[in-house]
Amino acid sequence: MKGTFQIEKFSTMRTPFYYYDTGVLRKTLQAINTEAGKHEGFCVHYAVKANANPKVLNVICQAGLGADCVSGGEIEASIRAGFPASKIVYAGVGKSDWEINLGLDLGIFAFNVESTAELEVINQLAEAKGKVARVAFRINPNVGAHTHANITTGLAENKFGIAMRDMEPIIERATEMKNVKFIGLHFHIGSQILEMDDFKALCNRINDLQEVLERHHIRVETINVGGGLGIDYKHPNRVPIPDFKTFFNTYARFLKLRPWQTLHFELGRAVVGQCGTLFTRTLYIKEGACKKFAIVDAGMTDLIRPALYNAYHKIENLSSDEPLETYDVVGPICESSDVFAKAIDLNRCHRGDLIAIRSAGAYGEIMASGYNCRQLPKGYITEDF
Ligand SMILES: *Cc1c(COP(=O)(O)O)cnc(C)c1O
């Protein structure tokens, strides 16, 4: 046993692989249910795109969360894992016809619509089936988030959502249509947000928009504020569970929810981020001209976040108690960006040491690719051992 891991269990396993600690996951889900449950009308969905491992999805489904999907494949994965269609919401700027038809056939809770062109297509496809699709409009609130530029989504310049000035026209268009029913508004400002003021700014924007709609006697039943709550990548042991209390309290305090409205959340990273670890082994220690490399058998094909966003993941050598040395931890892929960390301190590494790359439960396994003809990493949960 080293740190939080019983590594004896993993000693004969082929690396790299993902391991999901369902103890951490269940505690996280419990915290979400407890904290959201303190507020009338709060409903939490899980953003499937963060991690669609069937075993992980199943645990989340059992905790009673709904699912937030961004593709037909995610809707199928959610249904297979046991999520009821009545708790599925479906967003995305480019929904294809088969994906919309799938949502219609299943009778999902809502389509989060991102353009007038899409609304017309949903109405046509619903008409062909003699159905009525529930739609919410994703509004681009032009609210920035203090996070990586590639993961802000709520600025006017981003491709997501409907411009605020087009909000009333599209709602009015929907009311004229026979095969769609307008139910509410949807927002999502970005990811890995730890600054509660960003969520507060979203609340203020929504309050303004609600007043505009009320002046026009438009009734809104659901407000969906998306996800985006961040996790503590630096301290996965000390802060394994995000501060859901403050997060939900921020919305309770600043968003003026009407008594008949429900408030929906779509949390991804905050649900699964800390329960996942990517396990890898050192293949070689290489003394470069000016630095030392720990070359591991996982690469950017298994976990792309460091290469894509320069993201930080805590890395630990589980096999060694020897003094710390400084390494660049790199993978085997033929790309210079295939680097997990530069100049970090690890207990002295030897060939074959088991290395843990922490906080890898979100946007890890799901983003894996077969580049370099690599096998996709396998994913295990606590119950598999
Ligand atoms: C990605 C996404 C989420 C989840 O974001 P997290 O930062 O992982 O919580 C929620 N809603 C929508 C529409 C998304 O695209």
Coordinates of C-alpha atoms and ligand atoms in Angstrom, one line a residue:
M1 CA 0.0 0.0 0.0
K2 CA 1.3 3.4 -0.9
G3 CA -0.7 6.6 -0.4
T4 CA -4.3 5.7 -1.1
F5 CA -3.6 2.7 -3.3
Q6 CA -3.3 -0.9 -2.6
I7 CA -0.8 -1.4 -5.3
E8 CA -0.3 -5.2 -4.7
K9 CA -3.5 -5.6 -6.5
F10 CA -2.1 -4.0 -9.6
S11 CA 1.3 -5.7 -9.7
T12 CA 0.6 -8.1 -12.5
M13 CA -1.6 -5.9 -14.6
R14 CA -0.7 -4.7 -18.0
T15 CA -0.3 -0.9 -18.1
P16 CA -1.5 1.7 -19.0
F17 CA -5.0 1.4 -17.5
Y18 CA -7.5 3.6 -15.8
Y19 CA -8.7 2.8 -12.3
Y20 CA -11.8 4.4 -10.8
D21 CA -12.2 4.4 -7.1
T22 CA -15.9 3.9 -6.6
G23 CA -15.6 4.8 -2.9
V24 CA -14.5 8.3 -3.9
L25 CA -17.2 8.4 -6.7
R26 CA -20.0 7.3 -4.3
K27 CA -18.9 9.9 -1.7
T28 CA -18.9 12.6 -4.4
L29 CA -22.4 11.6 -5.5
Q30 CA -23.6 11.6 -2.0
A31 CA -22.3 15.1 -1.4
I32 CA -24.0 16.2 -4.6
N33 CA -27.3 14.7 -3.6
T34 CA -27.1 16.1 0.0
E35 CA -26.1 19.6 -1.1
A36 CA -28.5 19.9 -4.1
G37 CA -31.2 18.3 -2.0
K38 CA -31.2 21.3 0.4
H39 CA -32.6 23.5 -2.3
E40 CA -36.1 23.2 -3.7
G41 CA -36.3 22.4 -7.4
F42 CA -32.6 21.6 -8.0
C43 CA -32.0 18.7 -10.4
V44 CA -28.5 17.4 -11.2
H45 CA -27.6 15.7 -14.5
Y46 CA -24.3 14.1 -15.2
A47 CA -22.4 15.4 -18.3
V48 CA -21.7 12.0 -20.0
K49 CA -18.9 13.4 -22.2
A50 CA -16.6 13.6 -19.1
N51 CA -16.5 9.8 -18.8
A52 CA -18.8 7.2 -20.5
N53 CA -17.2 4.1 -19.0
P54 CA -20.2 1.8 -18.6
K55 CA -19.3 0.8 -15.0
V56 CA -18.8 4.4 -14.0
L57 CA -22.1 5.5 -15.7
N58 CA -23.9 2.7 -13.9
V59 CA -22.8 4.0 -10.4
I60 CA -23.8 7.5 -11.3
C61 CA -27.2 6.3 -12.6
Q62 CA -27.8 4.4 -9.4
A63 CA -27.3 7.7 -7.4
G64 CA -30.3 9.1 -9.3
L65 CA -28.7 11.7 -11.4
G66 CA -30.0 12.5 -14.9
A67 CA -27.8 12.5 -18.0
D68 CA -26.6 15.4 -20.1
C69 CA -25.7 14.2 -23.6
V70 CA -24.0 15.8 -26.5
S71 CA -24.4 13.1 -29.1
G72 CA -26.6 10.2 -30.1
G73 CA -23.9 7.8 -29.0
E74 CA -24.0 9.3 -25.5
I75 CA -27.8 9.0 -25.4
E76 CA -27.4 5.3 -26.3
A77 CA -24.7 4.8 -23.7
S78 CA -26.9 6.5 -21.0
I79 CA -29.9 4.3 -21.8
R80 CA -27.7 1.2 -21.7
A81 CA -26.4 2.2 -18.3
G82 CA -29.9 2.6 -17.0
F83 CA -30.7 6.3 -17.2
P84 CA -34.4 6.8 -17.9
A85 CA -35.1 8.8 -21.0
S86 CA -37.2 11.2 -18.9
K87 CA -34.0 12.4 -17.3
I88 CA -31.9 12.9 -20.4
V89 CA -31.2 16.3 -21.9
Y90 CA -29.4 16.6 -25.2
A91 CA -27.3 19.6 -26.3
G92 CA -24.9 20.2 -29.2
V93 CA -24.4 22.7 -32.0
G94 CA -24.5 20.0 -34.7
K95 CA -27.3 17.4 -34.0
S96 CA -27.7 15.1 -37.0
D97 CA -31.1 13.8 -38.1
W98 CA -30.6 10.3 -36.7
E99 CA -29.6 11.7 -33.4
I100 CA -32.7 13.9 -33.2
N101 CA -34.9 11.0 -34.3
L102 CA -33.3 8.9 -31.5
G103 CA -34.2 11.5 -28.9
L104 CA -37.7 11.8 -30.3
D105 CA -38.3 8.0 -30.3
L106 CA -37.0 7.7 -26.7
G107 CA -39.0 10.8 -25.5
I108 CA -36.0 12.5 -23.8
F109 CA -36.7 15.3 -21.3
A110 CA -35.4 18.1 -23.5
F111 CA -33.4 19.1 -26.6
N112 CA -31.1 22.0 -25.8
V113 CA -31.4 23.8 -29.1
E114 CA -28.6 26.0 -30.3
S115 CA -29.9 27.7 -33.5
T116 CA -33.1 28.5 -35.4
A117 CA -32.1 26.2 -38.2
E118 CA -31.9 23.3 -35.7
L119 CA -35.3 24.2 -34.3
E120 CA -36.9 24.0 -37.7
V121 CA -35.4 20.6 -38.3
I122 CA -36.5 19.3 -34.9
N123 CA -40.1 20.5 -35.6
Q124 CA -40.1 18.8 -39.0
L125 CA -38.7 15.5 -37.7
A126 CA -41.2 15.5 -34.8
E127 CA -44.1 16.3 -37.1
A128 CA -43.1 13.2 -39.3
K129 CA -43.4 11.1 -36.1
G130 CA -46.5 12.8 -34.8
K131 CA -44.7 13.8 -31.7
V132 CA -44.0 17.0 -29.7
A133 CA -40.4 17.7 -28.8
R134 CA -39.7 19.6 -25.6
V135 CA -37.1 22.2 -26.3
A136 CA -34.9 24.6 -24.3
F137 CA -32.8 27.3 -25.9
R138 CA -29.2 27.5 -25.2
I139 CA -28.4 31.1 -24.8
N140 CA -24.9 32.5 -25.1
P141 CA -24.8 34.8 -22.0
N142 CA -21.5 36.5 -23.0
V143 CA -20.2 35.7 -19.5
G144 CA -16.4 34.9 -19.3
A145 CA -15.0 32.3 -17.1
H146 CA -11.6 32.4 -15.4
T147 CA -10.3 29.2 -17.0
H148 CA -8.3 28.0 -20.0
A149 CA -9.2 29.9 -23.2
N150 CA -10.0 26.6 -25.0
I151 CA -12.6 25.7 -22.4
T152 CA -14.6 28.9 -22.1
T153 CA -17.9 28.5 -24.0
G154 CA -20.1 31.4 -22.9
L155 CA -18.4 34.3 -24.7
A156 CA -20.1 36.0 -27.6
E157 CA -17.2 34.9 -29.8
N158 CA -17.8 31.1 -29.0
K159 CA -19.7 28.9 -31.4
F160 CA -22.1 27.8 -28.7
G161 CA -25.7 28.9 -28.1
I162 CA -28.1 31.6 -29.4
A163 CA -27.2 35.3 -29.1
M164 CA -29.2 37.0 -26.4
R165 CA -30.8 39.4 -28.9
D166 CA -32.3 36.4 -30.7
M167 CA -33.8 34.8 -27.6
E168 CA -37.3 36.3 -27.9
P169 CA -37.7 35.8 -31.7
I170 CA -36.7 32.1 -31.4
I171 CA -39.1 31.5 -28.5
E172 CA -41.9 33.2 -30.4
R173 CA -41.0 31.1 -33.5
A174 CA -41.3 28.0 -31.2
T175 CA -44.7 29.0 -29.9
E176 CA -46.0 29.1 -33.5
M177 CA -44.8 25.5 -34.2
K178 CA -47.0 22.5 -33.6
N179 CA -44.4 19.9 -32.9
V180 CA -42.2 21.6 -30.4
K181 CA -42.9 22.8 -26.9
F182 CA -40.8 25.5 -25.3
I183 CA -39.9 24.6 -21.8
G184 CA -36.9 26.7 -20.8
L185 CA -33.4 28.3 -21.0
H186 CA -30.0 26.6 -21.1
F187 CA -26.6 28.0 -20.4
H188 CA -23.0 26.6 -20.0
I189 CA -20.1 29.0 -19.5
G190 CA -17.1 26.8 -19.5
S191 CA -15.2 24.2 -17.5
Q192 CA -12.8 23.9 -14.6
I193 CA -14.2 27.0 -13.0
L194 CA -13.3 27.5 -9.3
E195 CA -14.2 31.2 -9.1
M196 CA -17.8 31.4 -7.7
D197 CA -18.0 35.0 -9.1
D198 CA -18.2 33.5 -12.6
F199 CA -21.3 31.5 -11.6
K200 CA -22.7 34.6 -9.9
A201 CA -22.2 36.6 -13.1
L202 CA -24.2 33.9 -14.9
C203 CA -27.0 34.2 -12.3
N204 CA -27.2 38.0 -12.7
R205 CA -27.4 37.6 -16.5
I206 CA -30.2 35.0 -16.2
N207 CA -32.1 37.3 -13.8
D208 CA -32.0 40.0 -16.4
L209 CA -33.1 37.7 -19.2
Q210 CA -36.0 36.4 -17.0
E211 CA -37.2 39.9 -16.5
V212 CA -37.2 40.6 -20.3
L213 CA -39.2 37.4 -20.9
E214 CA -41.7 38.2 -18.1
R215 CA -42.4 41.6 -19.6
H216 CA -43.4 39.6 -22.7
H217 CA -45.5 37.2 -20.7
I218 CA -43.4 34.2 -21.7
R219 CA -43.5 31.4 -19.2
V220 CA -40.2 29.6 -18.5
E221 CA -40.4 26.3 -16.6
T222 CA -36.8 25.1 -16.5
I223 CA -33.5 26.9 -16.1
N224 CA -30.5 24.9 -16.9
V225 CA -27.1 26.4 -15.9
G226 CA -24.9 23.7 -17.3
G227 CA -21.8 22.5 -15.5
G228 CA -18.3 23.8 -15.2
L229 CA -17.4 23.3 -11.5
G230 CA -13.7 22.6 -11.2
I231 CA -11.7 20.2 -9.1
D232 CA -8.4 20.5 -7.2
Y233 CA -5.8 18.9 -9.5
K234 CA -3.0 19.9 -7.1
H235 CA -4.5 18.1 -4.0
P236 CA -6.4 15.0 -5.0
N237 CA -6.0 13.5 -1.6
R238 CA -6.7 16.5 0.5
V239 CA -9.6 17.7 -1.6
P240 CA -11.1 14.6 -3.2
I241 CA -14.6 16.1 -3.2
P242 CA -15.4 19.5 -4.8
D243 CA -17.1 22.2 -2.7
F244 CA -20.6 21.4 -3.9
K245 CA -22.1 23.2 -0.9
T246 CA -20.7 26.6 -1.9
F247 CA -21.5 25.9 -5.6
F248 CA -25.2 25.2 -5.0
N249 CA -25.5 27.9 -2.4
T250 CA -24.2 30.4 -5.0
Y251 CA -27.0 29.6 -7.3
A252 CA -29.6 29.5 -4.5
R253 CA -28.5 32.9 -3.3
F254 CA -28.0 34.8 -6.6
L255 CA -30.4 33.2 -9.1
K256 CA -34.0 34.4 -8.7
L257 CA -35.8 31.1 -9.4
R258 CA -39.5 31.4 -9.7
P259 CA -41.6 29.1 -7.5
W260 CA -42.8 27.0 -10.4
Q261 CA -39.3 26.6 -11.9
T262 CA -36.8 23.8 -11.7
L263 CA -33.1 24.5 -11.8
H264 CA -31.0 22.0 -13.7
F265 CA -27.3 21.4 -13.5
E266 CA -25.0 19.4 -15.8
L267 CA -21.8 18.5 -13.9
G268 CA -19.1 16.4 -15.5
R269 CA -15.6 17.0 -14.3
A270 CA -16.7 17.6 -10.7
V271 CA -18.5 14.2 -10.6
V272 CA -15.8 11.9 -12.0
G273 CA -12.5 13.8 -12.0
Q274 CA -11.0 12.8 -8.7
C275 CA -12.1 9.2 -8.7
G276 CA -9.9 8.3 -11.7
T277 CA -6.2 7.5 -11.9
L278 CA -4.2 6.6 -15.0
F279 CA -1.7 3.8 -14.0
T280 CA 1.4 3.5 -16.1
R281 CA 4.9 2.0 -15.7
T282 CA 8.3 3.5 -16.3
L283 CA 9.9 1.9 -19.3
Y284 CA 13.2 3.7 -19.3
I285 CA 15.1 6.4 -17.4
K286 CA 17.0 8.5 -19.9
E287 CA 19.7 11.0 -19.1
G288 CA 19.2 13.8 -21.7
A289 CA 21.8 16.5 -22.4
C290 CA 20.3 18.8 -19.8
K291 CA 17.6 16.9 -18.0
K292 CA 16.4 13.5 -16.9
F293 CA 13.4 11.8 -18.6
A294 CA 11.1 9.2 -17.1
I295 CA 9.7 7.5 -20.2
V296 CA 6.4 5.8 -19.3
D297 CA 4.2 3.4 -21.2
A298 CA 1.1 5.8 -21.2
G299 CA 1.0 8.5 -23.7
M300 CA -1.1 11.4 -24.9
T301 CA -3.2 8.8 -26.7
D302 CA -4.4 7.7 -23.2
L303 CA -4.6 11.1 -21.5
I304 CA -4.5 14.1 -23.8
R305 CA -5.2 16.9 -21.4
P306 CA -1.5 17.8 -20.7
A307 CA -0.7 17.9 -24.4
L308 CA -3.9 19.7 -25.4
Y309 CA -4.4 22.2 -22.6
N310 CA -1.1 22.1 -20.8
A311 CA -3.1 20.7 -18.0
Y312 CA -1.6 19.8 -14.6
H313 CA -2.0 16.3 -13.2
K314 CA -0.3 15.2 -10.0
I315 CA 2.1 12.3 -10.6
E316 CA 3.4 9.8 -8.0
N317 CA 5.9 7.0 -8.1
L318 CA 4.1 4.3 -6.2
S319 CA 7.0 1.8 -6.3
S320 CA 9.8 3.9 -4.7
D321 CA 10.6 5.5 -1.4
E322 CA 14.0 6.7 -2.5
P323 CA 15.0 10.4 -2.4
L324 CA 13.3 12.8 -4.8
E325 CA 14.8 13.5 -8.2
T326 CA 13.6 15.8 -11.0
Y327 CA 12.2 14.4 -14.2
D328 CA 10.3 15.2 -17.3
V329 CA 7.6 12.5 -17.5
V330 CA 7.0 11.7 -21.1
G331 CA 5.2 9.1 -23.2
P332 CA 6.2 6.9 -26.1
I333 CA 4.2 8.7 -28.8
C334 CA 6.0 10.3 -31.7
E335 CA 5.0 13.8 -30.9
S336 CA 7.0 16.4 -28.9
S337 CA 3.9 17.4 -27.1
D338 CA 3.6 13.9 -25.6
V339 CA 4.7 15.1 -22.2
F340 CA 2.8 14.6 -18.9
A341 CA 4.9 16.9 -16.8
K342 CA 8.1 18.9 -16.9
A343 CA 10.7 19.2 -14.1
I344 CA 8.6 17.5 -11.4
D345 CA 10.0 15.7 -8.4
L346 CA 9.4 12.0 -8.1
N347 CA 10.9 9.4 -5.8
R348 CA 13.9 8.0 -7.8
C349 CA 12.5 6.1 -10.7
H350 CA 13.6 2.7 -12.0
R351 CA 12.4 0.6 -14.9
G352 CA 9.1 -1.0 -14.1
D353 CA 8.0 1.4 -11.4
L354 CA 4.2 1.9 -11.1
I355 CA 3.3 5.5 -11.7
A356 CA 0.0 7.1 -10.8
I357 CA -1.3 10.1 -12.8
R358 CA -4.0 11.4 -10.6
S359 CA -7.3 13.3 -11.1
A360 CA -7.7 11.6 -14.5
G361 CA -11.4 10.5 -14.2
A362 CA -12.7 13.3 -16.4
Y363 CA -11.8 13.8 -20.1
G364 CA -9.3 11.0 -19.8
E365 CA -10.3 7.6 -21.0
I366 CA -13.1 9.1 -23.1
M367 CA -10.7 11.1 -25.1
A368 CA -8.3 8.2 -25.7
S369 CA -7.3 7.6 -29.3
G370 CA -5.6 4.8 -31.3
Y371 CA -3.0 7.1 -32.8
N372 CA 0.3 5.2 -33.4
C373 CA -1.9 2.0 -33.6
R374 CA -2.1 1.9 -29.9
Q375 CA -4.6 -0.1 -28.0
L376 CA -7.2 1.9 -26.1
P377 CA -6.6 1.9 -22.3
K378 CA -8.8 -0.4 -20.3
G379 CA -10.9 1.0 -17.4
Y380 CA -11.4 -0.9 -14.1
I381 CA -13.4 0.0 -11.0
T382 CA -12.8 -1.0 -7.4
E383 CA -15.3 -3.9 -7.6
D384 CA -13.2 -5.5 -10.4
F385 CA -10.5 -6.4 -7.8
Ligands
LIG1 C1 -19.1 19.9 -21.2 C2 -20.4 20.3 -20.8 C3 -20.9 20.1 -19.5 C4 -20.0 19.6 -18.4 O1 -18.9 20.4 -18.1 P1 -18.0 20.1 -16.9 O2 -17.0 21.3 -16.9 O3 -17.3 18.8 -17.1 O4 -18.8 20.2 -15.7 C5 -22.1 20.5 -19.2 N1 -23.0 21.0 -20.1 C6 -22.6 21.1 -21.4 C7 -23.6 21.6 -22.4 C8 -21.4 20.8 -21.8 O5 -21.0 20.9 -23.1

